[in-house]
Amino acid sequence: MSLLEALTMTSGLVYLVLLLWQGRSGWSWTLSLVLACAAWLVAADSVLWLALGLVATTLALWQRHRPLPVLARIGSQRLRTATRQLLLLCWGLVAAQYVVHIGQLEQGMTPWLMRPDVVDGFLPIAGGLGLRAWLSQGLIDPHHPAATVTVLVLCLSALLLGRAFCAWFCPLGLMGEWLHGLRTRLLPGEWTPPRWLDLVLRGQKFLVLGFLLFIVLIAVPSAALPGYLASPYHQAADMKMGAFFFNLNLISGLCLGWVLLLTVAFRQGFCRYLCPYGAWLALLGLLTPLRIRRDPARCLRSQGHDCDKCSRACPSRIQVHQLISVRSLECTSCLSCVAACPKRADALHLGSRRHRLSPAWLLALLCLLLLVLPLLSHGLLDTWVSQTPLADRHWLLQRLPWLNH
């Protein structure tokens, strides 16, 4: 595991511990802290200890000059913005590390930066096939285990929290918002397609998802699965993905152009119209008991006010003020509607019918599922770092144009 990956995962664990510490009451927080510390002691290696030291030192210096904020009191949008920007910074550094690693490997040099395995999170086919092999045959993919873990934890997060990953963690969503914001500065105004066109465009991501599910579940027979996971094509899946975007031909150029067009033209264009991960998380999210809920008795509309602030704040264009429970496939639990609801009403919340989930604890659950579980899978099960030798990667890189299914 690279230091950047270790820093990101360790930060998620430290956030969880800080939240437990600041909200301590009774035996539950003590038990949770003990379990977290025990898991760390079992899982941590030298890189993770170094990452913990860097995170702890940073927090100590912060505390020396300014008291650490009470996490439970931070507003949802401020908390979400800080989380996304921090994760985007980490992803940017990871991308630079990967490019340097591949560039040196292509030149026949021994890379001085190790390969960040988190890039395998962009390999849904490799992750899906790896998860299928693990669940059906007990096989662990040695070449892209991080892809398998990523698909697994994303599925778990969707079953519990719906599409919250999209709003709180995904770096592509934030980059899309920035590109769309740049467009609105140059060409002001929000562009909304007609309802029929919106439905057609939204269907794209489900078509892409259907294609991916066909490959993962049907195209590769169970008997051929071990052979595929050992094939040169699968071993080079991350490099093939990179070559698709960096060595553009007519087809890949048109695909990239269509992605950019929808992203800059419409708010959340990529997430709403193209992302297959978002489509899959949305379908699994239909099973979650935690969703945005509106209390009609508290809502100002029940008192005769013409209030629709929640709907106007929703980036997914959901008519929240007309719903009791939001079950839309486009809801990402961003909590923009909750933040927009007048405080005197307090009519919206994320949670079940009886219990509310605060923004701080929503982020804590995401950190637990998407950062701490991968950390534990690395430390306890040794299923994160690719086992493909550098010599094999160099050989695969030289023959990349000729590697096919």
Short mmCIF file of C-alpha atoms in Angstrom, two decimals, residues 5-375:
data_model
loop_
_atom_site.label_atom_id
_atom_site.label_comp_id
_atom_site.label_asym_id
_atom_site.label_seq_id
_atom_site.Cartn_x
_atom_site.Cartn_y
_atom_site.Cartn_z
CA GLU A 5 -3.51 5.40 0.19
CA ALA A 6 -2.49 4.78 3.79
CA LEU A 7 -2.94 8.46 4.68
CA THR A 8 -6.43 8.53 3.15
CA MET A 9 -7.60 5.36 4.88
CA THR A 10 -6.01 6.32 8.19
CA SER A 11 -7.71 9.73 8.03
CA GLY A 12 -11.07 7.97 7.75
CA LEU A 13 -10.33 5.91 10.84
CA VAL A 14 -9.10 8.95 12.79
CA TYR A 15 -12.27 10.85 11.86
CA LEU A 16 -14.36 7.96 13.16
CA VAL A 17 -12.39 7.81 16.41
CA LEU A 18 -12.61 11.59 16.92
CA LEU A 19 -16.37 11.51 16.38
CA LEU A 20 -16.74 8.70 18.90
CA TRP A 21 -14.53 10.54 21.39
CA GLN A 22 -16.31 13.87 21.06
CA GLY A 23 -19.74 12.24 21.42
CA ARG A 24 -18.81 9.82 24.18
CA SER A 25 -21.62 8.78 26.46
CA GLY A 26 -22.18 5.40 28.09
CA TRP A 27 -20.51 2.12 27.26
CA SER A 28 -21.20 2.06 23.51
CA TRP A 29 -18.57 4.63 22.59
CA THR A 30 -15.99 2.93 24.81
CA LEU A 31 -16.65 -0.44 23.18
CA SER A 32 -16.46 1.14 19.72
CA LEU A 33 -13.13 2.80 20.49
CA VAL A 34 -11.71 -0.41 21.91
CA LEU A 35 -12.77 -2.34 18.80
CA ALA A 36 -11.32 0.32 16.51
CA CYS A 37 -7.99 0.32 18.34
CA ALA A 38 -7.88 -3.49 18.42
CA ALA A 39 -8.53 -3.69 14.68
CA TRP A 40 -5.80 -1.12 14.06
CA LEU A 41 -3.23 -3.00 16.15
CA VAL A 42 -3.94 -6.20 14.27
CA ALA A 43 -4.03 -4.66 10.79
CA ALA A 44 -1.39 -1.92 10.85
CA ASP A 45 1.98 -2.26 9.15
CA SER A 46 4.91 0.15 8.97
CA VAL A 47 3.34 2.32 6.24
CA LEU A 48 0.08 2.63 8.17
CA TRP A 49 1.96 3.52 11.37
CA LEU A 50 3.81 6.24 9.42
CA ALA A 51 0.49 7.51 8.03
CA LEU A 52 -1.02 7.57 11.52
CA GLY A 53 1.96 9.55 12.78
CA LEU A 54 1.57 12.13 10.00
CA VAL A 55 -2.18 12.49 10.55
CA ALA A 56 -1.76 12.74 14.34
CA THR A 57 1.04 15.33 13.99
CA THR A 58 -1.12 17.43 11.64
CA LEU A 59 -4.03 17.36 14.07
CA ALA A 60 -1.75 18.20 17.01
CA LEU A 61 -0.36 21.26 15.18
CA TRP A 62 -3.91 22.30 14.27
CA GLN A 63 -5.01 21.94 17.89
CA ARG A 64 -2.07 24.02 19.06
CA HIS A 65 -3.08 27.02 16.94
CA ARG A 66 -6.85 26.51 16.78
CA PRO A 67 -9.11 24.13 18.70
CA LEU A 68 -10.38 21.21 16.68
CA PRO A 69 -14.03 21.71 15.67
CA VAL A 70 -16.78 19.62 17.19
CA LEU A 71 -17.54 17.39 14.24
CA ALA A 72 -21.21 16.89 15.10
CA ARG A 73 -21.78 20.68 14.92
CA ILE A 74 -20.37 21.22 11.43
CA GLY A 75 -23.04 21.95 8.81
CA SER A 76 -23.72 19.23 6.29
CA GLN A 77 -22.66 21.21 3.22
CA ARG A 78 -19.48 22.53 4.82
CA LEU A 79 -18.60 19.01 5.95
CA ARG A 80 -19.37 17.54 2.54
CA THR A 81 -17.37 20.22 0.72
CA ALA A 82 -14.30 19.72 2.91
CA THR A 83 -14.50 15.92 2.51
CA ARG A 84 -14.82 16.03 -1.26
CA GLN A 85 -12.03 18.54 -1.70
CA LEU A 86 -9.68 16.54 0.52
CA LEU A 87 -10.47 13.31 -1.31
CA LEU A 88 -10.08 15.00 -4.71
CA LEU A 89 -6.65 16.22 -3.63
CA CYS A 90 -5.74 12.66 -2.62
CA TRP A 91 -7.04 11.31 -5.94
CA GLY A 92 -5.07 13.91 -7.86
CA LEU A 93 -1.87 12.93 -6.08
CA VAL A 94 -2.64 9.25 -6.64
CA ALA A 95 -3.19 9.88 -10.36
CA ALA A 96 0.15 11.73 -10.59
CA GLN A 97 1.86 8.88 -8.73
CA TYR A 98 0.35 6.32 -11.11
CA VAL A 99 1.39 8.30 -14.21
CA VAL A 100 4.98 8.60 -12.93
CA HIS A 101 5.04 4.89 -12.08
CA ILE A 102 3.79 3.84 -15.54
CA GLY A 103 6.08 6.33 -17.31
CA GLN A 104 9.20 5.00 -15.58
CA LEU A 105 8.09 1.41 -16.12
CA GLU A 106 7.58 2.07 -19.84
CA GLN A 107 11.15 3.36 -20.07
CA GLY A 108 12.47 0.17 -18.52
CA MET A 109 13.36 1.84 -15.22
CA THR A 110 12.58 0.54 -11.76
CA PRO A 111 9.88 2.98 -10.57
CA TRP A 112 10.81 4.93 -7.46
CA LEU A 113 7.11 5.41 -6.73
CA MET A 114 5.09 2.27 -6.10
CA ARG A 115 1.87 1.62 -7.98
CA PRO A 116 -1.19 2.94 -6.05
CA ASP A 117 -3.65 0.05 -6.01
CA VAL A 118 -6.62 2.34 -5.44
CA VAL A 119 -6.64 3.08 -9.19
CA ASP A 120 -8.22 -0.37 -9.57
CA GLY A 121 -11.39 1.21 -8.21
CA PHE A 122 -11.97 2.47 -11.76
CA LEU A 123 -12.14 -1.12 -13.06
CA PRO A 124 -15.76 -2.20 -12.51
CA ILE A 125 -15.45 -5.26 -14.77
CA ALA A 126 -12.30 -6.51 -13.04
CA GLY A 127 -13.86 -5.83 -9.64
CA GLY A 128 -17.14 -7.49 -10.54
CA LEU A 129 -15.45 -10.60 -11.93
CA GLY A 130 -13.15 -10.73 -8.91
CA LEU A 131 -16.09 -10.49 -6.53
CA ARG A 132 -17.97 -13.17 -8.47
CA ALA A 133 -14.94 -15.48 -8.34
CA TRP A 134 -14.55 -14.92 -4.62
CA LEU A 135 -18.23 -15.49 -3.79
CA SER A 136 -18.79 -18.48 -6.10
CA GLN A 137 -15.42 -20.24 -6.12
CA GLY A 138 -13.48 -18.83 -3.19
CA LEU A 139 -10.83 -17.40 -5.55
CA ILE A 140 -9.10 -14.13 -4.74
CA ASP A 141 -7.92 -12.14 -7.75
CA PRO A 142 -4.16 -11.64 -7.15
CA HIS A 143 -3.76 -8.97 -9.85
CA HIS A 144 -6.50 -6.46 -8.98
CA PRO A 145 -7.70 -7.31 -5.46
CA ALA A 146 -8.38 -3.63 -4.72
CA ALA A 147 -10.98 -3.64 -7.51
CA THR A 148 -12.77 -6.54 -5.82
CA VAL A 149 -12.71 -4.81 -2.43
CA THR A 150 -13.90 -1.53 -3.98
CA VAL A 151 -16.92 -3.13 -5.66
CA LEU A 152 -17.78 -4.98 -2.44
CA VAL A 153 -17.63 -1.95 -0.15
CA LEU A 154 -19.52 0.21 -2.65
CA CYS A 155 -22.31 -2.37 -2.74
CA LEU A 156 -22.41 -2.46 1.06
CA SER A 157 -22.51 1.33 1.26
CA ALA A 158 -25.38 1.46 -1.25
CA LEU A 159 -27.42 -1.12 0.65
CA LEU A 160 -27.10 0.99 3.80
CA LEU A 161 -26.79 4.56 2.55
CA GLY A 162 -28.00 4.57 -1.04
CA ARG A 163 -26.01 6.79 -3.39
CA ALA A 164 -24.31 8.74 -0.60
CA PHE A 165 -20.92 7.80 -2.07
CA CYS A 166 -21.75 9.89 -5.14
CA ALA A 167 -22.40 13.05 -3.13
CA TRP A 168 -19.79 12.69 -0.41
CA PHE A 169 -16.82 10.75 -1.82
CA CYS A 170 -16.77 10.57 -5.62
CA PRO A 171 -14.03 12.80 -7.12
CA LEU A 172 -15.56 12.67 -10.61
CA GLY A 173 -18.75 14.28 -9.36
CA LEU A 174 -16.86 17.23 -7.87
CA MET A 175 -14.80 17.70 -11.05
CA GLY A 176 -18.03 17.63 -13.03
CA GLU A 177 -19.51 20.34 -10.84
CA TRP A 178 -16.45 22.51 -11.39
CA LEU A 179 -16.63 22.05 -15.17
CA HIS A 180 -20.34 22.86 -15.13
CA GLY A 181 -19.66 25.92 -12.96
CA LEU A 182 -17.07 27.11 -15.48
CA ARG A 183 -19.64 26.75 -18.26
CA THR A 184 -22.25 28.76 -16.34
CA ARG A 185 -19.73 31.58 -15.96
CA LEU A 186 -19.02 31.65 -19.68
CA LEU A 187 -22.61 30.90 -20.76
CA PRO A 188 -24.88 31.83 -17.83
CA GLY A 189 -28.01 29.89 -17.06
CA GLU A 190 -29.09 26.40 -16.05
CA TRP A 191 -29.98 24.26 -19.02
CA THR A 192 -32.66 21.66 -18.39
CA PRO A 193 -33.59 19.23 -21.19
CA PRO A 194 -37.26 18.46 -21.90
CA ARG A 195 -38.70 15.65 -19.81
CA TRP A 196 -38.65 13.14 -22.67
CA LEU A 197 -35.02 13.92 -23.50
CA ASP A 198 -34.07 13.79 -19.82
CA LEU A 199 -35.54 10.27 -19.59
CA VAL A 200 -33.65 9.17 -22.72
CA LEU A 201 -30.36 10.59 -21.45
CA ARG A 202 -30.85 9.04 -18.01
CA GLY A 203 -31.33 5.68 -19.69
CA GLN A 204 -27.72 5.79 -20.95
CA LYS A 205 -26.21 4.91 -17.60
CA PHE A 206 -28.48 1.91 -17.24
CA LEU A 207 -27.53 0.74 -20.75
CA VAL A 208 -23.84 0.98 -19.78
CA LEU A 209 -24.61 -0.81 -16.51
CA GLY A 210 -26.47 -3.55 -18.38
CA PHE A 211 -23.47 -4.06 -20.66
CA LEU A 212 -21.12 -4.30 -17.68
CA LEU A 213 -23.41 -6.73 -15.84
CA PHE A 214 -23.63 -8.88 -18.99
CA ILE A 215 -19.83 -9.16 -19.08
CA VAL A 216 -19.52 -9.81 -15.36
CA LEU A 217 -22.38 -12.29 -14.97
CA ILE A 218 -22.81 -13.98 -18.36
CA ALA A 219 -20.02 -13.39 -20.87
CA VAL A 220 -17.37 -15.19 -18.82
CA PRO A 221 -18.55 -18.72 -17.89
CA SER A 222 -17.77 -20.00 -14.42
CA ALA A 223 -15.39 -22.64 -15.78
CA ALA A 224 -13.41 -19.97 -17.66
CA LEU A 225 -13.26 -17.51 -14.77
CA PRO A 226 -9.95 -18.71 -13.23
CA GLY A 227 -8.29 -18.65 -16.64
CA TYR A 228 -9.54 -15.16 -17.36
CA LEU A 229 -8.24 -13.81 -14.03
CA ALA A 230 -4.81 -15.23 -14.94
CA SER A 231 -4.85 -13.87 -18.51
CA PRO A 232 -2.51 -11.08 -19.65
CA TYR A 233 -5.53 -8.98 -20.68
CA HIS A 234 -6.91 -8.99 -17.14
CA GLN A 235 -3.51 -8.35 -15.59
CA ALA A 236 -3.13 -5.25 -17.77
CA ALA A 237 -6.71 -4.00 -17.23
CA ASP A 238 -5.63 -0.77 -15.51
CA MET A 239 -3.11 0.03 -18.23
CA LYS A 240 -5.69 -0.72 -20.94
CA MET A 241 -8.10 1.66 -19.22
CA GLY A 242 -5.47 4.39 -19.12
CA ALA A 243 -4.54 3.84 -22.77
CA PHE A 244 -8.22 4.25 -23.75
CA PHE A 245 -8.16 7.88 -22.55
CA PHE A 246 -4.53 8.89 -23.08
CA ASN A 247 -4.06 7.35 -26.53
CA LEU A 248 -7.23 8.68 -28.11
CA ASN A 249 -8.56 7.29 -31.37
CA LEU A 250 -11.79 8.24 -33.12
CA ILE A 251 -14.04 6.07 -30.94
CA SER A 252 -12.49 6.96 -27.58
CA GLY A 253 -12.32 10.62 -28.62
CA LEU A 254 -16.03 10.68 -29.44
CA CYS A 255 -16.85 8.95 -26.14
CA LEU A 256 -14.77 11.42 -24.16
CA GLY A 257 -16.29 14.33 -26.07
CA TRP A 258 -19.83 13.14 -25.30
CA VAL A 259 -18.95 12.79 -21.61
CA LEU A 260 -17.53 16.32 -21.48
CA LEU A 261 -20.50 17.74 -23.40
CA LEU A 262 -23.08 16.35 -20.98
CA THR A 263 -20.92 17.26 -17.98
CA VAL A 264 -20.54 20.93 -18.85
CA ALA A 265 -24.01 21.39 -20.32
CA PHE A 266 -26.14 20.06 -17.47
CA ARG A 267 -25.83 20.16 -13.71
CA GLN A 268 -24.53 16.77 -12.54
CA GLY A 269 -24.52 15.72 -16.19
CA PHE A 270 -22.07 12.84 -15.83
CA CYS A 271 -23.63 11.51 -12.63
CA ARG A 272 -27.20 11.83 -13.90
CA TYR A 273 -26.75 10.55 -17.43
CA LEU A 274 -23.63 8.38 -17.78
CA CYS A 275 -22.13 6.92 -14.60
CA PRO A 276 -22.75 3.14 -14.39
CA TYR A 277 -21.55 3.05 -10.78
CA GLY A 278 -24.22 5.60 -9.93
CA ALA A 279 -26.87 3.47 -11.69
CA TRP A 280 -25.84 0.36 -9.74
CA LEU A 281 -25.74 2.19 -6.40
CA ALA A 282 -29.15 3.71 -7.15
CA LEU A 283 -30.71 0.28 -7.73
CA LEU A 284 -29.18 -1.16 -4.56
CA GLY A 285 -30.18 2.00 -2.72
CA LEU A 286 -33.83 1.16 -3.25
CA LEU A 287 -33.37 -1.35 -0.40
CA THR A 288 -31.97 1.11 2.15
CA PRO A 289 -34.12 2.07 5.16
CA LEU A 290 -32.23 5.38 5.40
CA ARG A 291 -33.58 8.04 3.06
CA ILE A 292 -34.64 11.69 2.98
CA ARG A 293 -38.00 12.04 4.74
CA ARG A 294 -40.38 15.01 5.06
CA ASP A 295 -42.65 15.50 8.05
CA PRO A 296 -45.87 17.07 6.67
CA ALA A 297 -46.87 18.25 10.15
CA ARG A 298 -43.71 20.36 10.41
CA CYS A 299 -43.51 21.45 6.76
CA LEU A 300 -44.37 25.11 6.21
CA ARG A 301 -46.61 24.15 3.30
CA SER A 302 -49.03 22.57 5.79
CA GLN A 303 -49.27 26.02 7.41
CA GLY A 304 -50.25 27.70 4.17
CA HIS A 305 -46.79 28.91 3.09
CA ASP A 306 -45.74 28.46 -0.52
CA CYS A 307 -42.32 27.04 0.40
CA ASP A 308 -40.31 24.82 -1.96
CA LYS A 309 -36.77 25.70 -0.86
CA CYS A 310 -35.87 22.02 -0.54
CA SER A 311 -36.82 21.29 -4.15
CA ARG A 312 -34.99 24.34 -5.46
CA ALA A 313 -31.85 23.34 -3.55
CA CYS A 314 -31.88 19.75 -4.84
CA PRO A 315 -29.14 19.32 -7.50
CA SER A 316 -30.99 16.26 -8.85
CA ARG A 317 -34.17 18.28 -9.53
CA ILE A 318 -36.31 16.10 -7.22
CA GLN A 319 -39.58 17.68 -6.07
CA VAL A 320 -38.87 17.02 -2.40
CA HIS A 321 -41.65 19.33 -1.15
CA GLN A 322 -44.22 17.02 -2.75
CA LEU A 323 -42.91 13.79 -1.24
CA ILE A 324 -43.07 12.11 2.14
CA SER A 325 -40.15 9.77 1.51
CA VAL A 326 -37.64 10.33 -1.31
CA ARG A 327 -37.21 7.12 -3.30
CA SER A 328 -35.84 8.63 -6.50
CA LEU A 329 -32.97 6.85 -8.22
CA GLU A 330 -31.30 10.25 -8.57
CA CYS A 331 -31.18 11.07 -4.84
CA THR A 332 -27.59 11.05 -3.56
CA SER A 333 -28.27 11.96 0.09
CA CYS A 334 -26.26 15.16 -0.37
CA LEU A 335 -28.51 16.79 2.29
CA SER A 336 -28.80 20.02 0.28
CA CYS A 337 -32.57 19.88 0.75
CA VAL A 338 -32.22 19.35 4.50
CA ALA A 339 -29.83 22.29 4.77
CA ALA A 340 -32.23 24.49 2.79
CA CYS A 341 -35.26 23.68 4.95
CA PRO A 342 -36.04 26.66 7.27
CA LYS A 343 -34.78 25.96 10.78
CA ARG A 344 -38.07 26.94 12.34
CA ALA A 345 -39.70 24.07 10.44
CA ASP A 346 -37.00 21.37 10.61
CA ALA A 347 -39.25 19.23 8.43
CA LEU A 348 -36.62 17.16 6.62
CA HIS A 349 -34.16 14.57 7.83
CA LEU A 350 -32.11 11.64 6.60
CA GLY A 351 -32.88 8.38 8.37
CA SER A 352 -35.66 5.95 9.13
CA ARG A 353 -39.18 6.81 10.24
CA ARG A 354 -38.11 6.93 13.89
CA HIS A 355 -34.43 7.83 13.83
CA ARG A 356 -32.41 10.64 12.30
CA LEU A 357 -28.90 10.26 10.95
CA SER A 358 -26.79 13.38 11.40
CA PRO A 359 -24.38 14.52 8.65
CA ALA A 360 -21.38 13.74 10.88
CA TRP A 361 -22.54 10.16 11.40
CA LEU A 362 -23.41 9.74 7.73
CA LEU A 363 -19.81 10.62 6.92
CA ALA A 364 -18.61 8.31 9.70
CA LEU A 365 -20.50 5.37 8.19
CA LEU A 366 -19.07 6.16 4.78
CA CYS A 367 -15.56 6.27 6.25
CA LEU A 368 -16.17 2.96 8.00
CA LEU A 369 -17.40 1.24 4.84
CA LEU A 370 -15.21 2.84 2.19
CA LEU A 371 -11.95 3.55 4.05
CA VAL A 372 -11.73 1.43 7.20
CA LEU A 373 -12.96 -1.84 5.64
CA PRO A 374 -10.38 -1.65 2.80
CA LEU A 375 -7.75 -0.88 5.41
#
